[in-house]
Tab-separated table of C-alpha atoms and ligand atoms in Angstrom:
chain	number	residue	atom	x	y	z
A	14	MET	CA	135.334	200.437	57.061
A	15	ASN	CA	133.141	198.693	54.491
A	16	VAL	CA	129.403	198.766	53.984
A	17	LEU	CA	126.951	196.530	52.107
A	18	VAL	CA	123.701	197.996	50.764
A	19	ILE	CA	120.957	195.563	49.768
A	20	GLY	CA	118.657	196.415	46.882
A	21	SER	CA	118.674	197.697	43.321
A	22	GLY	CA	116.481	200.767	43.144
A	23	GLY	CA	116.725	204.528	43.332
A	24	ARG	CA	116.436	204.345	47.129
A	25	GLU	CA	119.527	202.160	47.296
A	26	HIS	CA	121.416	204.456	44.901
A	27	ALA	CA	120.618	207.374	47.240
A	28	ILE	CA	121.854	205.346	50.247
A	29	VAL	CA	125.056	204.326	48.437
A	30	HIS	CA	125.591	207.950	47.414
A	31	LYS	CA	125.253	209.052	51.037
A	32	MET	CA	127.729	206.373	52.160
A	33	LYS	CA	130.173	207.653	49.551
A	34	GLN	CA	129.720	211.202	50.882
A	35	ASP	CA	130.392	209.818	54.366
A	36	GLY	CA	133.775	208.683	53.103
A	37	ILE	CA	133.188	204.919	53.256
A	38	LYS	CA	136.162	203.400	51.464
A	39	LYS	CA	134.596	200.199	50.219
A	40	ILE	CA	130.898	199.983	49.402
A	41	TYR	CA	129.241	196.844	48.087
A	42	CYS	CA	125.713	196.670	46.743
A	43	ALA	CA	123.660	193.544	46.097
A	44	PRO	CA	122.535	193.479	43.383
A	45	GLY	CA	122.686	197.227	42.494
A	46	ASN	CA	122.171	198.878	39.112
A	47	ALA	CA	124.133	200.778	36.468
A	48	GLY	CA	124.271	203.996	38.498
A	49	ILE	CA	125.253	202.303	41.743
A	50	GLU	CA	128.036	200.503	39.855
A	51	GLU	CA	129.860	203.840	39.534
A	52	LEU	CA	130.107	204.194	43.319
A	53	ALA	CA	130.088	200.638	44.652
A	54	ALA	CA	131.109	197.111	43.793
A	55	CYS	CA	127.867	195.448	42.690
A	56	VAL	CA	127.505	191.740	43.427
A	57	PRO	CA	124.870	189.598	41.734
A	58	ILE	CA	123.098	188.348	44.858
A	59	LYS	CA	119.339	188.831	45.012
A	60	SER	CA	117.860	190.935	47.832
A	61	ASP	CA	115.971	187.976	49.318
A	62	ASP	CA	118.818	185.453	49.028
A	63	VAL	CA	119.409	185.580	52.757
A	64	ARG	CA	121.986	182.794	52.841
A	65	GLY	CA	123.957	184.182	49.937
A	66	LEU	CA	124.027	187.620	51.544
A	67	VAL	CA	125.100	186.277	54.953
A	68	ASP	CA	127.938	184.296	53.340
A	69	PHE	CA	129.046	187.332	51.369
A	70	ALA	CA	128.979	189.616	54.421
A	71	LEU	CA	130.977	187.106	56.446
A	72	GLU	CA	133.529	186.625	53.671
A	73	LYS	CA	134.054	190.376	53.197
A	74	LYS	CA	133.870	191.119	56.946
A	75	ILE	CA	131.207	193.757	56.348
A	76	TYR	CA	131.084	196.401	59.072
A	77	LEU	CA	127.487	197.500	58.425
A	78	THR	CA	124.767	196.197	56.116
A	79	ILE	CA	121.882	198.507	55.196
A	80	VAL	CA	118.660	196.887	53.994
A	81	GLY	CA	116.627	198.633	51.285
A	82	PRO	CA	113.596	196.515	50.335
A	83	GLU	CA	110.836	195.152	52.560
A	84	LEU	CA	111.081	191.734	50.903
A	85	SER	CA	114.524	191.226	52.460
A	86	LEU	CA	113.098	192.111	55.877
A	87	GLN	CA	110.190	189.731	55.378
A	88	ALA	CA	112.669	187.019	54.377
A	89	GLY	CA	114.285	187.427	57.803
A	90	ILE	CA	117.562	188.938	56.690
A	91	VAL	CA	118.109	190.873	59.918
A	92	ASP	CA	117.530	187.801	62.082
A	93	ALA	CA	119.957	185.749	59.962
A	94	PHE	CA	122.697	188.418	60.001
A	95	THR	CA	122.305	189.001	63.739
A	96	GLU	CA	122.559	185.255	64.474
A	97	ARG	CA	125.930	185.282	62.725
A	98	GLY	CA	127.158	188.314	64.657
A	99	LEU	CA	126.870	190.715	61.714
A	100	THR	CA	125.710	194.314	62.179
A	101	ILE	CA	122.701	195.130	60.012
A	102	PHE	CA	120.463	198.199	59.839
A	103	GLY	CA	116.793	197.188	59.763
A	104	PRO	CA	114.137	195.519	61.918
A	105	THR	CA	113.822	191.788	62.586
A	106	ARG	CA	111.127	189.828	60.803
A	107	GLN	CA	108.856	190.182	63.837
A	108	ALA	CA	109.391	193.943	64.185
A	109	ALA	CA	108.975	194.395	60.424
A	110	MET	CA	105.412	193.098	60.830
A	111	LEU	CA	104.550	196.745	61.362
A	112	GLU	CA	104.771	196.791	57.569
A	113	THR	CA	104.354	193.174	56.520
A	114	SER	CA	101.049	192.673	58.377
A	115	LYS	CA	98.643	195.587	58.272
A	116	SER	CA	96.316	193.884	60.756
A	117	PHE	CA	99.200	193.543	63.234
A	118	ALA	CA	100.040	197.246	62.889
A	119	LYS	CA	96.432	198.425	63.079
A	120	LYS	CA	95.633	196.313	66.152
A	121	LEU	CA	98.715	197.724	67.881
A	122	LEU	CA	97.644	201.281	67.007
A	123	LYS	CA	94.137	200.647	68.307
A	124	LYS	CA	95.341	199.005	71.516
A	125	TYR	CA	97.512	202.012	72.368
A	126	GLY	CA	95.083	204.708	71.210
A	127	ILE	CA	97.301	205.993	68.382
A	128	PRO	CA	95.167	207.853	65.810
A	129	THR	CA	94.340	205.743	62.758
A	130	PRO	CA	91.207	205.274	60.618
A	131	GLN	CA	88.600	202.801	61.971
A	132	PHE	CA	88.954	199.278	60.629
A	133	GLU	CA	87.828	195.660	60.801
A	134	VAL	CA	89.883	192.559	59.994
A	135	PHE	CA	88.519	189.474	58.168
A	136	ASP	CA	89.965	186.064	57.470
A	137	THR	CA	87.139	184.786	55.275
A	138	SER	CA	85.764	186.483	52.179
A	139	ALA	CA	82.185	185.638	53.220
A	140	ASP	CA	82.509	187.657	56.440
A	141	ALA	CA	84.235	190.529	54.643
A	142	ILE	CA	81.509	190.601	51.973
A	143	ASP	CA	78.744	190.588	54.613
A	144	TYR	CA	80.421	193.529	56.361
A	145	ALA	CA	80.887	195.371	53.056
A	146	GLY	CA	77.097	195.419	52.732
A	147	THR	CA	76.669	197.324	55.992
A	148	ILE	CA	79.083	200.285	55.671
A	149	SER	CA	79.114	203.673	53.967
A	150	TYR	CA	81.317	204.494	50.991
A	151	PRO	CA	83.979	205.214	49.858
A	152	ALA	CA	85.796	202.621	51.957
A	153	VAL	CA	89.308	201.200	51.799
A	154	ILE	CA	89.943	197.508	51.153
A	155	LYS	CA	93.465	196.373	52.077
A	156	ALA	CA	95.326	193.115	51.655
A	157	ASP	CA	97.011	192.304	54.951
A	158	GLY	CA	100.448	191.467	53.560
A	159	ILE	CA	102.851	193.290	51.272
A	160	ALA	CA	101.749	193.568	47.658
A	161	ALA	CA	104.297	195.858	45.978
A	162	GLY	CA	102.197	198.895	46.838
A	163	LYS	CA	99.141	197.545	44.980
A	164	GLY	CA	97.213	195.988	47.855
A	165	VAL	CA	95.112	199.037	48.774
A	166	ILE	CA	91.868	199.630	46.875
A	167	ILE	CA	89.476	202.516	47.388
A	168	ALA	CA	85.973	201.168	46.774
A	169	GLU	CA	83.339	203.711	45.768
A	170	ASP	CA	80.429	201.357	46.493
A	171	SER	CA	79.699	197.891	47.812
A	172	SER	CA	79.991	196.205	44.409
A	173	GLN	CA	83.565	197.527	44.027
A	174	ALA	CA	84.325	196.457	47.587
A	175	ILE	CA	83.011	192.947	46.963
A	176	ALA	CA	84.988	192.663	43.709
A	177	ALA	CA	88.155	193.742	45.548
A	178	ILE	CA	87.546	191.286	48.395
A	179	LYS	CA	87.025	188.427	45.928
A	180	ASP	CA	90.137	189.366	43.971
A	181	ILE	CA	92.284	189.563	47.084
A	182	MET	CA	90.931	186.659	49.122
A	183	ASP	CA	89.466	184.191	46.636
A	184	ASN	CA	91.503	184.839	43.481
A	185	ARG	CA	94.636	185.648	45.490
A	186	VAL	CA	95.805	188.308	43.030
A	187	PHE	CA	98.438	189.294	45.618
A	188	GLY	CA	99.203	185.726	46.666
A	189	ASP	CA	99.343	184.967	50.384
A	190	ALA	CA	99.280	188.701	51.158
A	191	GLY	CA	95.523	188.318	50.621
A	192	LYS	CA	94.809	185.618	53.231
A	193	VAL	CA	93.454	188.358	55.465
A	194	VAL	CA	91.679	191.576	54.459
A	195	LEU	CA	91.105	194.859	56.288
A	196	ILE	CA	88.155	197.114	55.589
A	197	GLU	CA	88.935	200.618	56.660
A	198	GLU	CA	87.246	203.978	56.998
A	199	PHE	CA	88.156	206.290	54.098
A	200	MET	CA	89.723	209.543	55.205
A	201	GLU	CA	90.143	212.549	52.985
A	202	GLY	CA	93.023	214.881	53.713
A	203	ALA	CA	96.668	215.535	52.876
A	204	GLU	CA	99.106	212.627	52.765
A	205	SER	CA	102.663	212.859	54.055
A	206	SER	CA	105.477	210.537	55.021
A	207	TYR	CA	107.450	210.947	58.233
A	208	PHE	CA	110.691	209.103	59.018
A	209	VAL	CA	112.463	208.324	62.281
A	210	LEU	CA	115.484	206.200	63.079
A	211	SER	CA	114.826	203.975	66.017
A	212	ASN	CA	116.075	201.372	68.424
A	213	GLU	CA	115.261	200.242	71.971
A	214	ARG	CA	117.074	203.283	73.410
A	215	GLY	CA	115.068	205.930	71.603
A	216	PHE	CA	114.503	207.542	68.258
A	217	LEU	CA	115.864	210.255	66.068
A	218	PRO	CA	113.534	212.278	63.803
A	219	LEU	CA	114.771	212.115	60.248
A	220	GLY	CA	112.310	214.366	58.461
A	221	SER	CA	109.361	214.383	56.146
A	222	ALA	CA	108.635	213.831	52.497
A	223	ARG	CA	105.696	213.392	50.182
A	224	ASP	CA	105.416	211.020	47.276
A	225	TYR	CA	103.294	211.213	44.158
A	226	LYS	CA	101.717	207.836	43.576
A	227	ARG	CA	99.711	208.276	40.403
A	228	LEU	CA	101.209	207.990	36.943
A	229	ARG	CA	100.013	211.263	35.479
A	230	ASP	CA	99.818	214.942	36.410
A	231	HIS	CA	97.101	216.096	38.822
A	232	ASP	CA	97.026	212.642	40.448
A	233	ASP	CA	95.466	211.037	37.432
A	234	GLY	CA	96.042	207.558	36.012
A	235	PRO	CA	96.954	204.284	37.703
A	236	ASN	CA	98.835	203.919	40.970
A	237	THR	CA	102.561	203.346	40.646
A	238	GLY	CA	105.511	202.687	42.941
A	239	GLY	CA	105.887	206.482	43.020
A	240	MET	CA	106.447	208.999	40.234
A	241	GLY	CA	108.246	211.585	42.313
A	242	SER	CA	108.723	213.040	45.763
A	243	ILE	CA	109.504	216.219	47.615
A	244	SER	CA	111.204	216.822	50.949
A	245	PRO	CA	110.223	218.330	53.292
A	246	SER	CA	106.552	217.609	52.808
A	247	ASP	CA	104.641	220.806	52.049
A	248	LYS	CA	101.735	219.358	54.052
A	249	LEU	CA	103.628	218.967	57.332
A	250	THR	CA	104.185	222.284	59.078
A	251	PRO	CA	106.612	222.358	62.041
A	252	GLU	CA	103.552	222.467	64.376
A	253	LEU	CA	102.109	219.378	62.719
A	254	GLU	CA	105.475	217.658	62.885
A	255	GLU	CA	105.464	218.262	66.640
A	256	LYS	CA	102.025	216.677	66.818
A	257	VAL	CA	103.236	213.673	64.834
A	258	VAL	CA	106.073	213.137	67.276
A	259	LYS	CA	103.869	213.664	70.344
A	260	LYS	CA	100.761	211.760	69.258
A	261	ILE	CA	102.261	209.053	67.090
A	262	VAL	CA	106.006	208.485	67.483
A	263	TYR	CA	106.290	208.636	71.294
A	264	PRO	CA	103.212	206.470	71.915
A	265	LEU	CA	104.381	203.992	69.299
A	266	MET	CA	107.808	203.710	70.924
A	267	GLU	CA	106.101	203.071	74.265
A	268	ALA	CA	103.774	200.523	72.683
A	269	LEU	CA	106.701	198.648	71.151
A	270	GLU	CA	108.500	198.606	74.490
A	271	LYS	CA	105.410	197.327	76.315
A	272	GLU	CA	104.928	194.616	73.700
A	273	GLY	CA	108.587	193.617	74.020
A	274	ILE	CA	109.347	194.458	70.396
A	275	VAL	CA	112.829	195.799	69.695
A	276	TYR	CA	112.605	197.931	66.574
A	277	ARG	CA	115.951	198.859	65.057
A	278	GLY	CA	115.980	200.640	61.732
A	279	VAL	CA	113.997	203.316	59.979
A	280	LEU	CA	110.330	203.628	60.700
A	281	TYR	CA	108.303	205.350	58.033
A	282	ALA	CA	104.812	206.480	58.946
A	283	GLY	CA	102.392	207.056	56.071
A	284	LEU	CA	100.124	209.786	57.430
A	285	MET	CA	96.844	211.414	56.530
A	286	ILE	CA	96.378	214.923	57.883
A	287	VAL	CA	92.727	215.769	58.497
A	288	ASP	CA	91.706	219.082	60.107
A	289	ASP	CA	95.278	219.585	61.341
A	290	GLU	CA	95.381	216.189	63.036
A	291	PRO	CA	97.665	213.349	61.895
A	292	TYR	CA	96.373	209.771	61.459
A	293	VAL	CA	98.498	206.731	60.637
A	294	LEU	CA	97.472	205.108	57.358
A	295	GLU	CA	100.283	202.574	57.439
A	296	PHE	CA	103.818	201.956	58.602
A	297	ASN	CA	106.734	200.902	56.488
A	298	ALA	CA	109.748	199.248	58.028
A	299	ARG	CA	112.340	200.684	55.626
A	300	PHE	CA	113.215	203.829	53.716
A	301	GLY	CA	110.574	204.971	51.218
A	302	ASP	CA	111.138	204.904	47.492
A	303	PRO	CA	111.199	207.565	45.992
A	304	GLU	CA	111.050	209.611	49.234
A	305	THR	CA	114.622	208.624	50.123
A	306	GLN	CA	115.927	210.080	46.871
A	307	ALA	CA	114.548	213.485	47.961
A	308	LEU	CA	115.323	213.183	51.665
A	309	LEU	CA	118.903	211.901	51.832
A	310	PRO	CA	120.507	214.657	49.711
A	311	ARG	CA	119.259	217.055	52.429
A	312	VAL	CA	121.100	215.248	55.236
A	313	GLU	CA	124.065	217.285	56.409
A	314	GLY	CA	127.047	215.560	57.898
A	315	GLU	CA	127.743	211.912	58.375
A	316	MET	CA	125.003	209.296	58.550
A	317	VAL	CA	126.840	206.001	58.869
A	318	GLY	CA	127.473	206.457	62.615
A	319	ILE	CA	123.798	207.049	63.318
A	320	LEU	CA	122.733	204.030	61.266
A	321	THR	CA	125.294	201.929	63.151
A	322	ASP	CA	123.973	203.218	66.499
A	323	SER	CA	120.479	202.181	65.468
A	324	ALA	CA	121.656	198.768	64.285
A	325	LYS	CA	123.685	198.062	67.410
A	326	GLY	CA	121.009	199.262	69.840
A	327	ARG	CA	123.238	202.065	71.179
A	328	MET	CA	122.167	205.508	72.316
A	329	PHE	CA	122.213	207.770	69.270
A	330	SER	CA	125.561	209.532	69.424
A	331	ASP	CA	124.623	212.421	67.215
A	332	ARG	CA	121.646	214.326	65.885
A	333	LEU	CA	120.773	214.555	62.248
A	334	SER	CA	120.564	217.937	60.678
A	335	LEU	CA	118.943	218.645	57.371
A	336	ARG	CA	119.748	221.352	54.865
A	337	GLN	CA	117.115	224.074	54.720
A	338	ASP	CA	116.904	223.575	50.961
A	339	VAL	CA	113.960	221.765	49.529
A	340	SER	CA	114.383	218.752	47.357
A	341	VAL	CA	112.424	217.549	44.349
A	342	CYS	CA	112.763	214.089	42.835
A	343	VAL	CA	111.107	213.420	39.472
A	344	VAL	CA	110.896	209.816	38.357
A	345	MET	CA	111.452	208.991	34.693
A	346	ALA	CA	109.687	205.747	33.867
A	347	SER	CA	109.653	203.403	30.884
A	348	LYS	CA	107.011	203.359	28.195
A	349	GLY	CA	104.155	201.106	29.317
A	350	TYR	CA	104.865	201.529	33.046
A	351	PRO	CA	103.249	200.443	35.342
A	352	ALA	CA	101.300	197.736	33.437
A	353	SER	CA	103.977	196.442	31.055
A	354	PRO	CA	107.175	198.467	30.999
A	355	GLN	CA	109.274	198.332	27.859
A	356	THR	CA	112.963	197.771	28.605
A	357	ASP	CA	116.316	197.650	26.757
A	358	ASN	CA	116.147	201.207	25.442
A	359	VAL	CA	119.375	203.209	25.345
A	360	ILE	CA	119.512	206.135	27.802
A	361	GLU	CA	121.341	209.187	26.490
A	362	GLY	CA	122.342	212.514	27.986
A	363	LEU	CA	123.034	211.351	31.551
A	364	LYS	CA	126.340	213.211	31.734
A	365	ASP	CA	124.805	216.426	30.363
A	366	ALA	CA	122.188	216.351	33.120
A	367	ILE	CA	124.710	216.512	35.957
A	368	GLY	CA	125.121	219.807	37.815
A	369	LYS	CA	125.531	221.333	41.265
A	370	ASP	CA	122.941	219.918	43.662
A	371	ILE	CA	121.540	217.652	40.981
A	372	PHE	CA	121.539	213.901	41.597
A	373	ILE	CA	120.567	211.317	39.003
A	374	PHE	CA	119.573	208.243	41.002
A	375	HIS	CA	119.274	205.100	38.886
A	376	ALA	CA	116.575	202.471	39.419
A	377	GLY	CA	115.805	200.149	36.478
A	378	THR	CA	119.051	200.553	34.529
A	379	ARG	CA	121.824	198.268	33.368
A	380	ASN	CA	125.212	198.752	31.825
A	381	GLU	CA	125.756	196.852	28.590
A	382	LYS	CA	129.403	197.284	27.611
A	383	GLY	CA	129.414	200.933	28.599
A	384	ILE	CA	125.963	201.692	27.164
A	385	ILE	CA	123.322	202.432	29.803
A	386	LYS	CA	119.969	200.854	29.018
A	387	THR	CA	116.557	200.755	30.672
A	388	ALA	CA	115.928	197.599	32.682
A	389	GLY	CA	112.714	198.198	34.611
A	390	GLY	CA	109.578	200.292	35.095
A	391	ARG	CA	110.995	203.180	37.037
A	392	VAL	CA	114.289	204.092	35.428
A	393	LEU	CA	115.729	207.248	37.029
A	394	GLY	CA	114.955	209.585	39.917
A	395	VAL	CA	116.181	212.994	38.878
A	396	THR	CA	116.636	214.987	42.075
A	397	ALA	CA	117.544	218.621	42.650
A	398	LEU	CA	117.986	220.781	45.715
A	399	GLY	CA	117.068	224.445	45.702
A	400	GLU	CA	116.374	227.382	48.000
A	401	SER	CA	112.723	227.191	47.027
A	402	MET	CA	110.459	224.612	45.473
A	403	LYS	CA	110.463	226.688	42.303
A	404	ALA	CA	114.266	226.691	42.128
A	405	ALA	CA	114.495	222.968	42.852
A	406	ARG	CA	111.832	222.179	40.268
A	407	GLU	CA	113.543	224.259	37.607
A	408	LYS	CA	116.820	222.436	38.165
A	409	ALA	CA	115.252	218.992	38.196
A	410	TYR	CA	113.221	219.576	35.043
A	411	ARG	CA	116.192	221.183	33.273
A	412	ALA	CA	118.201	218.027	34.012
A	413	ILE	CA	115.355	215.867	32.724
A	414	GLY	CA	115.403	217.895	29.512
A	415	SER	CA	118.882	216.508	28.793
A	416	ILE	CA	117.994	212.850	29.325
A	417	VAL	CA	116.495	210.872	26.469
A	418	PHE	CA	115.194	207.326	26.134
A	419	GLU	CA	112.429	206.019	23.933
A	420	GLY	CA	108.955	206.335	25.395
A	421	SER	CA	110.089	207.927	28.670
A	422	GLN	CA	107.261	209.228	30.848
A	423	PHE	CA	107.380	211.564	33.815
A	424	ARG	CA	105.025	213.891	35.638
A	425	SER	CA	105.456	217.607	35.122
A	426	ASP	CA	103.777	218.637	38.388
A	427	ILE	CA	106.102	217.259	41.057
A	428	GLY	CA	106.425	219.966	43.704
A	429	LEU	CA	103.785	222.197	42.128
B	4	LIG	N1	106.777	205.554	48.422
B	4	LIG	C1	106.062	204.467	48.916
B	4	LIG	C2	106.866	203.378	49.477
B	4	LIG	O1	108.078	203.436	49.539
B	4	LIG	O2	106.271	202.392	49.895
């Protein structure tokens, strides 16, 4: 059996690592990174080069392709693979609109009474600006499309809201993602991520995680792609998890069925918990990064069969069980990240960091004649499992202590 994983980040390294644990003989990754290279054959095809990826999968007779990034989904990779009879884990372009169009997702939630903050949708900046003058603050301004995690702005007053609307809609700082804007009620509470595997036959709960979006300790500094994660989420008690399944996942599955949308793949709900009630902030149509780096090391047993069931629209043949241990993933980022990351610095000490239940997932790295160098903003996701958060944290931060590259930055409060 052979598997192709699409993407080049820490999430994809965690997926490749899991496939290796599952005993997959031949793993390919497009395009991969220096860490993935140790486990898989990396091929230099970009994640959104749909045609190149289809041709490659056909040539290598790939049994299962697993999609990492949302850009590949938006480019229609699942539709293209399916047309050619290839098995691929992920939603079609239409189903992925749960992530790629926030207005589509929010209207669906509203129609089916699934809890989510109040919102309005605008397709002209003039209308959005008029509305911004009538609401209370803080309020949330969101670009409709995908904007590398940067398209959500919390406005403290109407002048900030208007500036955000102009940036998104008139100046198109996020390109076409800003054709439409949502203005949403601000909710204060505890954020968590919840993952299920899905297809038209049902769903399989995968578990929870929490990511740390800001650059610096105590949620200070600019937003990033994620500076760390923990799994399970400390904010999602088993009772709350039951509520999430009952009030969000089941109704969503019914809504998708009624709308005639077949959703195969992983569905990741970004939740806000307020007064012990979960609300959907957003959906993502793929595994989270860096949540996956914390979540997947907890999965016991084989995963490839379950992913194949989801991709083929079969009844899930197995359940997923997770280790009781908690997991902590601390991201090491380059100097200057997120604004202007410095790259090409040598990374030392990777081998010294390895230990039992410690996983060094690479993101922005490259191998230059055997020397591992930084090649992006987020460089490594140093993950450790432990019986308690304290134990997992100690292991992760001990591993980080061995790894050196110029200007590295990481938060010291992941899991605290
Ligand atoms: N951790 C946020 C994301 O994957 O979008």
